PDB file of C-alpha atoms and ligand atoms in Angstrom:
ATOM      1  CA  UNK A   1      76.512 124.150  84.705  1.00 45.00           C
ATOM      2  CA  UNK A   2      79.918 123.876  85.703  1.00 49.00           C
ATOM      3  CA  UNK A   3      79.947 120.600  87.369  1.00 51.00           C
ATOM      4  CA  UNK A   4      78.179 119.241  84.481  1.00 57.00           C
ATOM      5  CA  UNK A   5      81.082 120.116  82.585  1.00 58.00           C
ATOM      6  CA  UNK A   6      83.371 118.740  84.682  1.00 62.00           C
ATOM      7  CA  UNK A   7      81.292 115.470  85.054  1.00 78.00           C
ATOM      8  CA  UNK A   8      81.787 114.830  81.522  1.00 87.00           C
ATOM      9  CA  UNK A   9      84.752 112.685  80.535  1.00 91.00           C
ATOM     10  CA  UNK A  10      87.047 112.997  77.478  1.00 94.00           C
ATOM     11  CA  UNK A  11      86.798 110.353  74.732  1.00 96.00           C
ATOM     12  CA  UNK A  12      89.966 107.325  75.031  1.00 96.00           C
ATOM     13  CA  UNK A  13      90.571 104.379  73.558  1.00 97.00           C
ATOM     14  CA  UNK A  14      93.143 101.483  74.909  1.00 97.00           C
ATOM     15  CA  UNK A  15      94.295  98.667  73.726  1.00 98.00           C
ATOM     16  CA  UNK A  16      93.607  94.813  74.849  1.00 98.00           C
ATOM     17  CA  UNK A  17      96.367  92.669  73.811  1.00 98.00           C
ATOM     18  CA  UNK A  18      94.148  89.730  72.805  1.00 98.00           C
ATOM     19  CA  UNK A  19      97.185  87.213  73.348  1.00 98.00           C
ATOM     20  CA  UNK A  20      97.966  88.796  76.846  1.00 98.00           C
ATOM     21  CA  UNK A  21      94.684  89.692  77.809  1.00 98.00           C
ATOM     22  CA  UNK A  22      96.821  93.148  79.497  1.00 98.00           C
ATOM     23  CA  UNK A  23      94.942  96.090  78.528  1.00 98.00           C
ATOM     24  CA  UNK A  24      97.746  99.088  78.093  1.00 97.00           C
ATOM     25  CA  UNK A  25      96.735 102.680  80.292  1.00 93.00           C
ATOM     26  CA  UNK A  26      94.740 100.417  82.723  1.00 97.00           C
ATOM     27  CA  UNK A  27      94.416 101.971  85.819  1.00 97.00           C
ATOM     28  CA  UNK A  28      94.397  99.824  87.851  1.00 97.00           C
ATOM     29  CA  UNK A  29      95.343  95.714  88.249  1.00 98.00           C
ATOM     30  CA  UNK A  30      93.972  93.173  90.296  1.00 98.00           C
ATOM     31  CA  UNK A  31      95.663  90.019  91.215  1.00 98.00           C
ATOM     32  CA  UNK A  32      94.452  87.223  92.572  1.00 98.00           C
ATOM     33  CA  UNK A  33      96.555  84.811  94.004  1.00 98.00           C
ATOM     34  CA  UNK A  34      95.348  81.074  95.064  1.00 98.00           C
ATOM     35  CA  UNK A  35      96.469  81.926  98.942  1.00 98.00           C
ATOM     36  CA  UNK A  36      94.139  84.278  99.325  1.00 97.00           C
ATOM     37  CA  UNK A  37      91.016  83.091  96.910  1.00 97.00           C
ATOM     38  CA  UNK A  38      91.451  79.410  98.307  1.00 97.00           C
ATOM     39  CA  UNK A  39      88.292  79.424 100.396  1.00 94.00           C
ATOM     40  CA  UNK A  40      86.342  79.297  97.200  1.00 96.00           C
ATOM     41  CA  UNK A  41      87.458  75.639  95.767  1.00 97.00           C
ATOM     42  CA  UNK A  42      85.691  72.992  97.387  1.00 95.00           C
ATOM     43  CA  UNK A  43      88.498  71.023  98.254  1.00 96.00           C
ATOM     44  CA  UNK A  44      90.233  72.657 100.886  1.00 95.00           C
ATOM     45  CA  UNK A  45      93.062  69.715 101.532  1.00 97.00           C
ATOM     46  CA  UNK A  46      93.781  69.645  97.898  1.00 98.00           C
ATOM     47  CA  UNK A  47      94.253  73.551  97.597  1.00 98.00           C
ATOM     48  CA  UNK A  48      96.227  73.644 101.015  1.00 97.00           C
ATOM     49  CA  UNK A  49      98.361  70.621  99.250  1.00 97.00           C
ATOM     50  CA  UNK A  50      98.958  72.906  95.995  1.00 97.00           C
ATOM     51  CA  UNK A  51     100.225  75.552  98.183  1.00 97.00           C
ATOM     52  CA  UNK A  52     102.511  73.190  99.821  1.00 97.00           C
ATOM     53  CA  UNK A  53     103.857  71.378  97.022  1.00 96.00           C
ATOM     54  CA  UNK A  54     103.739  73.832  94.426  1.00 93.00           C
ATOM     55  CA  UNK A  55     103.606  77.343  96.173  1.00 96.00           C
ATOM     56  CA  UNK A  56     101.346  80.150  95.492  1.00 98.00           C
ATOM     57  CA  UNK A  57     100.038  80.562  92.080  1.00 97.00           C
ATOM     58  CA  UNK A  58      98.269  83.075  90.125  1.00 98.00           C
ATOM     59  CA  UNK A  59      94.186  82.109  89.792  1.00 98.00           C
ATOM     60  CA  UNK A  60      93.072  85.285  87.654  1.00 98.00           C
ATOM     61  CA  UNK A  61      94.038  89.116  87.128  1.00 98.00           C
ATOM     62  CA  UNK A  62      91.342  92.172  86.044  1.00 98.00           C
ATOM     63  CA  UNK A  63      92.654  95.125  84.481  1.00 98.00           C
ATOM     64  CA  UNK A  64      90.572  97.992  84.485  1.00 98.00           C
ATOM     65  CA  UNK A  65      89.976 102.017  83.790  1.00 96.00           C
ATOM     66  CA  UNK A  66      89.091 104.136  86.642  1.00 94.00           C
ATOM     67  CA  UNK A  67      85.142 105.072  85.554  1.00 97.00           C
ATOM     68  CA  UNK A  68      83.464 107.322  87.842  1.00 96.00           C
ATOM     69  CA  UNK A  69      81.243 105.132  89.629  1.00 96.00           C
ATOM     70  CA  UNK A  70      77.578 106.800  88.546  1.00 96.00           C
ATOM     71  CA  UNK A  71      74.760 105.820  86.131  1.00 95.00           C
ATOM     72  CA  UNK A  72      74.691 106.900  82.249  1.00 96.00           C
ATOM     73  CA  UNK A  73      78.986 105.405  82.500  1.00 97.00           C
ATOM     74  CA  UNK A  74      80.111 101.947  81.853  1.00 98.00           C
ATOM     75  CA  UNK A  75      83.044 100.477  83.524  1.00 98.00           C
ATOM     76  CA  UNK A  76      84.960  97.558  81.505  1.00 98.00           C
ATOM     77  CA  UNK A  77      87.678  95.732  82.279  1.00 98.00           C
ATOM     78  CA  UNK A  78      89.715  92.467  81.048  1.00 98.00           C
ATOM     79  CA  UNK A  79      89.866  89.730  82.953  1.00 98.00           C
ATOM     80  CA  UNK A  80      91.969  86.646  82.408  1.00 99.00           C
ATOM     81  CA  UNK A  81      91.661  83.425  84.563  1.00 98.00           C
ATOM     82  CA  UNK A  82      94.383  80.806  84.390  1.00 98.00           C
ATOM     83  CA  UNK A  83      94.509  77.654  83.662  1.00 98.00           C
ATOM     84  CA  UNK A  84      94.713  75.291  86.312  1.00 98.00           C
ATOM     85  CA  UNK A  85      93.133  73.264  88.961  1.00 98.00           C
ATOM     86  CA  UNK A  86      92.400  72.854  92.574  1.00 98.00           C
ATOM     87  CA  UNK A  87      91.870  68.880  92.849  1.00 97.00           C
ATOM     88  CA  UNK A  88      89.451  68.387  89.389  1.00 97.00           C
ATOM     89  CA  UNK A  89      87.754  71.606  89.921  1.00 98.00           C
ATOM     90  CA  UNK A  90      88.985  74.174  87.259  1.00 98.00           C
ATOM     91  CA  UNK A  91      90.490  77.683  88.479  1.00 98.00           C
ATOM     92  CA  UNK A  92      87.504  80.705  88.614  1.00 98.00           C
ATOM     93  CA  UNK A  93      86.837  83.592  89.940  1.00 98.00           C
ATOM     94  CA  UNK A  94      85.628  84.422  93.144  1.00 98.00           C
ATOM     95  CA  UNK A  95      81.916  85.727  91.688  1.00 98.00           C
ATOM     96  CA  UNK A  96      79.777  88.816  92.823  1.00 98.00           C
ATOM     97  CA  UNK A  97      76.720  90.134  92.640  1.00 97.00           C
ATOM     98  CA  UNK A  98      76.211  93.718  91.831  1.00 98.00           C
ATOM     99  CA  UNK A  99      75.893  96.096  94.974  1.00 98.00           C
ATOM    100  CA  UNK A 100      72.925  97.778  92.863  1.00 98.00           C
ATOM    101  CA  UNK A 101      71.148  94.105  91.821  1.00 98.00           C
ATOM    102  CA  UNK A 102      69.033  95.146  88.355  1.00 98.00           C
ATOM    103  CA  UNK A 103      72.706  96.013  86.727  1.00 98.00           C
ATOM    104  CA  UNK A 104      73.104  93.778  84.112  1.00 98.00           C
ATOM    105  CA  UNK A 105      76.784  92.888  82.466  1.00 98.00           C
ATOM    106  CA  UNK A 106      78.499  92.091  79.115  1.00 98.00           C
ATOM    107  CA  UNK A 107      81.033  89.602  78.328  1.00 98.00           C
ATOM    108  CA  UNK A 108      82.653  89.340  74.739  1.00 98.00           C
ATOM    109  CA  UNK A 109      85.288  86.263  74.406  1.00 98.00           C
ATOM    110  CA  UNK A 110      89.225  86.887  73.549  1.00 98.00           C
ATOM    111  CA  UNK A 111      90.646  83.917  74.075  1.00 99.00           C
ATOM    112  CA  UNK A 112      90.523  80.509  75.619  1.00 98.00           C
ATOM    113  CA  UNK A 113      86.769  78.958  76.672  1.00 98.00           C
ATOM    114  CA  UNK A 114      85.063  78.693  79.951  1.00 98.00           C
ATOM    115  CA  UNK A 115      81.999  79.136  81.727  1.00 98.00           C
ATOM    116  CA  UNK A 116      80.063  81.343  83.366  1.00 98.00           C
ATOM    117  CA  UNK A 117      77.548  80.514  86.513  1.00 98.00           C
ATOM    118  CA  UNK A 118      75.030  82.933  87.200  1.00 98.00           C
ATOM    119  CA  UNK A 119      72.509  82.353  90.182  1.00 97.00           C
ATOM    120  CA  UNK A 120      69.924  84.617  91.691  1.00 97.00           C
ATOM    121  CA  UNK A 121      69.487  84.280  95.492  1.00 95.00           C
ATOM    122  CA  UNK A 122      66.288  82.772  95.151  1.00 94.00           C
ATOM    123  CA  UNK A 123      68.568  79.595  93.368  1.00 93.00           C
ATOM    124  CA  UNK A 124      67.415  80.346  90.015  1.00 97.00           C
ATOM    125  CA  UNK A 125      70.420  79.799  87.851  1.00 98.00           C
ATOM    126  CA  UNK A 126      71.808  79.456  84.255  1.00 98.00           C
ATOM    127  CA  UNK A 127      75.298  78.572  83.040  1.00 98.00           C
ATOM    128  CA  UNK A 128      76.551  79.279  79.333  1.00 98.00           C
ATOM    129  CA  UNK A 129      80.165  78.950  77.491  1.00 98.00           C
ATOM    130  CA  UNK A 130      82.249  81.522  76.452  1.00 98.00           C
ATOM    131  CA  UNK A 131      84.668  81.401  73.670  1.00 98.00           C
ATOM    132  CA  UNK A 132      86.140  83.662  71.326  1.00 98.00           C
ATOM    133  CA  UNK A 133      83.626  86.370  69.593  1.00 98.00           C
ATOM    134  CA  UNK A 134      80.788  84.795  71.569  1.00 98.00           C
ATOM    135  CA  UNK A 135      78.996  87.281  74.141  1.00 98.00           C
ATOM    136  CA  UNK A 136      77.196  86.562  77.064  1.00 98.00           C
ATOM    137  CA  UNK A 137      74.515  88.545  79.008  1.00 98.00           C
ATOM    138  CA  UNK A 138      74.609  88.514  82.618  1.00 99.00           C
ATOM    139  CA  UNK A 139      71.218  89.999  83.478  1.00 98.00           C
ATOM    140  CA  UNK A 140      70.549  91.934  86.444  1.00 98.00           C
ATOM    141  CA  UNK A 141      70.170  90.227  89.824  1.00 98.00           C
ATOM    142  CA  UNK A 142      72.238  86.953  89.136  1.00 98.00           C
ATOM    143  CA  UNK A 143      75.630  86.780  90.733  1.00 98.00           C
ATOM    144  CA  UNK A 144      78.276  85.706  87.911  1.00 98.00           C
ATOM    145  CA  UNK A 145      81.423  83.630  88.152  1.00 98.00           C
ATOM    146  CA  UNK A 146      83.840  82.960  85.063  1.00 98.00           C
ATOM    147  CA  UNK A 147      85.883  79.475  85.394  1.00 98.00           C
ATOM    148  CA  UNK A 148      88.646  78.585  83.040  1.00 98.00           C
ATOM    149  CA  UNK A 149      87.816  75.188  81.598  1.00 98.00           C
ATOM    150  CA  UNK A 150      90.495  75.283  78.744  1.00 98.00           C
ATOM    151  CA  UNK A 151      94.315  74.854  78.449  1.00 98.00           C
ATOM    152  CA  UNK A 152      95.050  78.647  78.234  1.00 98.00           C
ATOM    153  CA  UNK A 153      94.684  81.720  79.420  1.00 98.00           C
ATOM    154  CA  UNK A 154      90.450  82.687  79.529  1.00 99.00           C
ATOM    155  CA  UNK A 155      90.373  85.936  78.173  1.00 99.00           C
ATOM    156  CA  UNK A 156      87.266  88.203  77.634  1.00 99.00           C
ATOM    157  CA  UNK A 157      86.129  92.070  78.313  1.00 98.00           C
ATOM    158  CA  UNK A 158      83.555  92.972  80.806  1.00 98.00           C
ATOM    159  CA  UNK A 159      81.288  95.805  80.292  1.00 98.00           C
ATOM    160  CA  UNK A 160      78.632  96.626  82.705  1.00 98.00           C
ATOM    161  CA  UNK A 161      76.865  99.743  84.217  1.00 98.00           C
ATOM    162  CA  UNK A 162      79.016 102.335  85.954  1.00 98.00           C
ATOM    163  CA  UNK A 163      77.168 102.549  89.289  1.00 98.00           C
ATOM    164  CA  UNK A 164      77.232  98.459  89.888  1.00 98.00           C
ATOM    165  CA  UNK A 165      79.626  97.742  91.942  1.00 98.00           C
ATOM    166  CA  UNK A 166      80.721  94.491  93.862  1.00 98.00           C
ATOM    167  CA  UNK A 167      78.943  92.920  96.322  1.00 97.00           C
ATOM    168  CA  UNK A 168      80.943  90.035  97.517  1.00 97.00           C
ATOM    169  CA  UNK A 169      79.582  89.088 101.059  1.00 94.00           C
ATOM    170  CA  UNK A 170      76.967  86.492 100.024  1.00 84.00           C
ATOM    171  CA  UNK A 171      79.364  85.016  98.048  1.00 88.00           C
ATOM    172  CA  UNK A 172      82.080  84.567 100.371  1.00 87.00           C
ATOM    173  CA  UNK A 173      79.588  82.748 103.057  1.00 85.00           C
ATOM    174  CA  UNK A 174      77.680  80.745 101.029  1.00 82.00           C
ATOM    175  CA  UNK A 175      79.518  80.739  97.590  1.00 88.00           C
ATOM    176  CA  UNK A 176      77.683  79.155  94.532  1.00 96.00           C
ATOM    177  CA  UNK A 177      75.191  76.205  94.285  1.00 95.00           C
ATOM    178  CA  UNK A 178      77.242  74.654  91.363  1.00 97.00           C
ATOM    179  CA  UNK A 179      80.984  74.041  90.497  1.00 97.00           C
ATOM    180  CA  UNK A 180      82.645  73.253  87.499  1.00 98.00           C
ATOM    181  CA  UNK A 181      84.543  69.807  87.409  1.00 98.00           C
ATOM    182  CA  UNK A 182      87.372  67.979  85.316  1.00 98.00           C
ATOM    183  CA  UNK A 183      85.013  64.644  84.612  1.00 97.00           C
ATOM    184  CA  UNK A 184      85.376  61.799  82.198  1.00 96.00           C
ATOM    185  CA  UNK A 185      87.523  63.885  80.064  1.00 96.00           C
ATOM    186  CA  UNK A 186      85.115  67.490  80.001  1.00 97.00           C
ATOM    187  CA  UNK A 187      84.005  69.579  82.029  1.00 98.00           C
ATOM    188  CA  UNK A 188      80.686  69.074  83.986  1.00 98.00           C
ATOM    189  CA  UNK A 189      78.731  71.516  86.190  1.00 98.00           C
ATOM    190  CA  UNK A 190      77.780  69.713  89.749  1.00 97.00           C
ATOM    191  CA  UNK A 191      75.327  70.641  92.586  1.00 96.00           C
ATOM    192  CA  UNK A 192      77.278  71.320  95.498  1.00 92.00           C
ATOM    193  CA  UNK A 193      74.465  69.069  97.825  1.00 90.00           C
ATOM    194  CA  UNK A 194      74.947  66.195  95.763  1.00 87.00           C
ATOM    195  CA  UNK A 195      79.282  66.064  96.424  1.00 84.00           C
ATOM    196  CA  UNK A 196      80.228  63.178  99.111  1.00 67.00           C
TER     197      UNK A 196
HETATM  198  C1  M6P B 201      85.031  90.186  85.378  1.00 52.44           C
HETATM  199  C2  M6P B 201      84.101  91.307  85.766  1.00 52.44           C
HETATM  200  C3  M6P B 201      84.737  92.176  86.802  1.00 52.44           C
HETATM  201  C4  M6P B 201      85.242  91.328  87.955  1.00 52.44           C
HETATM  202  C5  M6P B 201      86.205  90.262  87.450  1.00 52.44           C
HETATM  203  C6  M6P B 201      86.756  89.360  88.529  1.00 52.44           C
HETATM  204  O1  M6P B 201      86.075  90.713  84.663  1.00 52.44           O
HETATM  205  O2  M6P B 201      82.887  90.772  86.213  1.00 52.44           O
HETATM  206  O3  M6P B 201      83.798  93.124  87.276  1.00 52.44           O
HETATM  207  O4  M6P B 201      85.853  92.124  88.942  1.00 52.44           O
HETATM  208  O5  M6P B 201      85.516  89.467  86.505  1.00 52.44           O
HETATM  209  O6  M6P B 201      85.740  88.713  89.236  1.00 52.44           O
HETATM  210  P1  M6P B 201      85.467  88.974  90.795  1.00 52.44           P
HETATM  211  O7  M6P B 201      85.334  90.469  90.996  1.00 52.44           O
HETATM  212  O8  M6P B 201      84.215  88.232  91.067  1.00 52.44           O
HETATM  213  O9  M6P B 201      86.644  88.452  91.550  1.00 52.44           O
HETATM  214 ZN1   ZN B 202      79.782  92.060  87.676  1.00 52.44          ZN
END
């Protein structure tokens, strides 16, 4: 009975500055700078020519609460993605899939729009918008990846089971089908195959 006790957390609140996207008592904060995400544009010469030219830059940061990793919690976290672009293919993230597949995550929009991608490993995939107030459902088994199609900061808060956690390793080999491109004025979501 005691370790039950202890198991059981104590009620907090924080607070997500909805301009800022920093969410005050956060445990922890991830950077992510374009040196070491680079791999996951598609145009390697033009990110190696931003880093040249421009220096290193800031892609997307996570702020997050230290939840004990186990079923019945939820971790959440904000996560802002800058705006920007490698060549005419808008800044993201680098995309996971959950360690455990089946967990399923939330995302409620702050600020700025984007997308998300979401593909199974069978190639099934969807993509949908995200905007202020609007939520989207990541369901179990699809690896998700939030790019920053707008002229600000792409804000929203994450929300998904406590015993998830990150699986990057497909990813990083084999990254996603689809990419998100500047194009004739708006965004537009390309097969990777069908790029010269
Ligand atoms: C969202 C959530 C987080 C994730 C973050 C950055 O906020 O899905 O769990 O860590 O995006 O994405 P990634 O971990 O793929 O770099
Ligand atoms: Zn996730």
């Amino acid at each position: 009975m005691e370790l039950e006790t202890e198991m059981i957390l104590h009620p907090f609140s924080v607070h997500l500055d909805p301009v800022s996207g920093i969410m005050d008592d956060a445990d922890n904060h991830i950077e992510r700078y374009l040196s070491k995400v680079a791999d996951i544009f598609y145009d390697k010469n033009a990110a190696d020519g931003m880093l040249k030219e421009n220096g290193d830059r800031l892609v997307y940061e996570v702020y997050e609460k230290k939840i004990p990793q186990r079923s019945g919690e939820l971790q959440f976290c904000s996560s802002i993605t800058h705006p920007g672009k490698i060549g005419d293919e808008y800044f993201m993230t680098k995309g996971h899939f959950h360690v455990r597949r089946d967990r399923a995550e939330i995302y409620f929009g702050i600020r700025g729009s984007g997308m998300i991608l979401m593909e199974k490993e069978n190639g099934e995939h969807a993509e949908e918008t995200l905007s202020p107030g609007s939520v989207v459902y990541v369901p179990g088994y699809f690896a998700h990846r939030s790019v920053n199609t707008g002229a600000e900061p792409f804000i929203f808060l994450a929300v998904y089971p406590g015993d998830s956690g990150h699986d990057y390793g497909a990813i990083e080999v084999n990254g996603f089908n689809r990419i998100v491109v500047l194009k004739n004025g708006r965004p537009e979501i390309i097969e990777k195959k069908n790029l010269g």
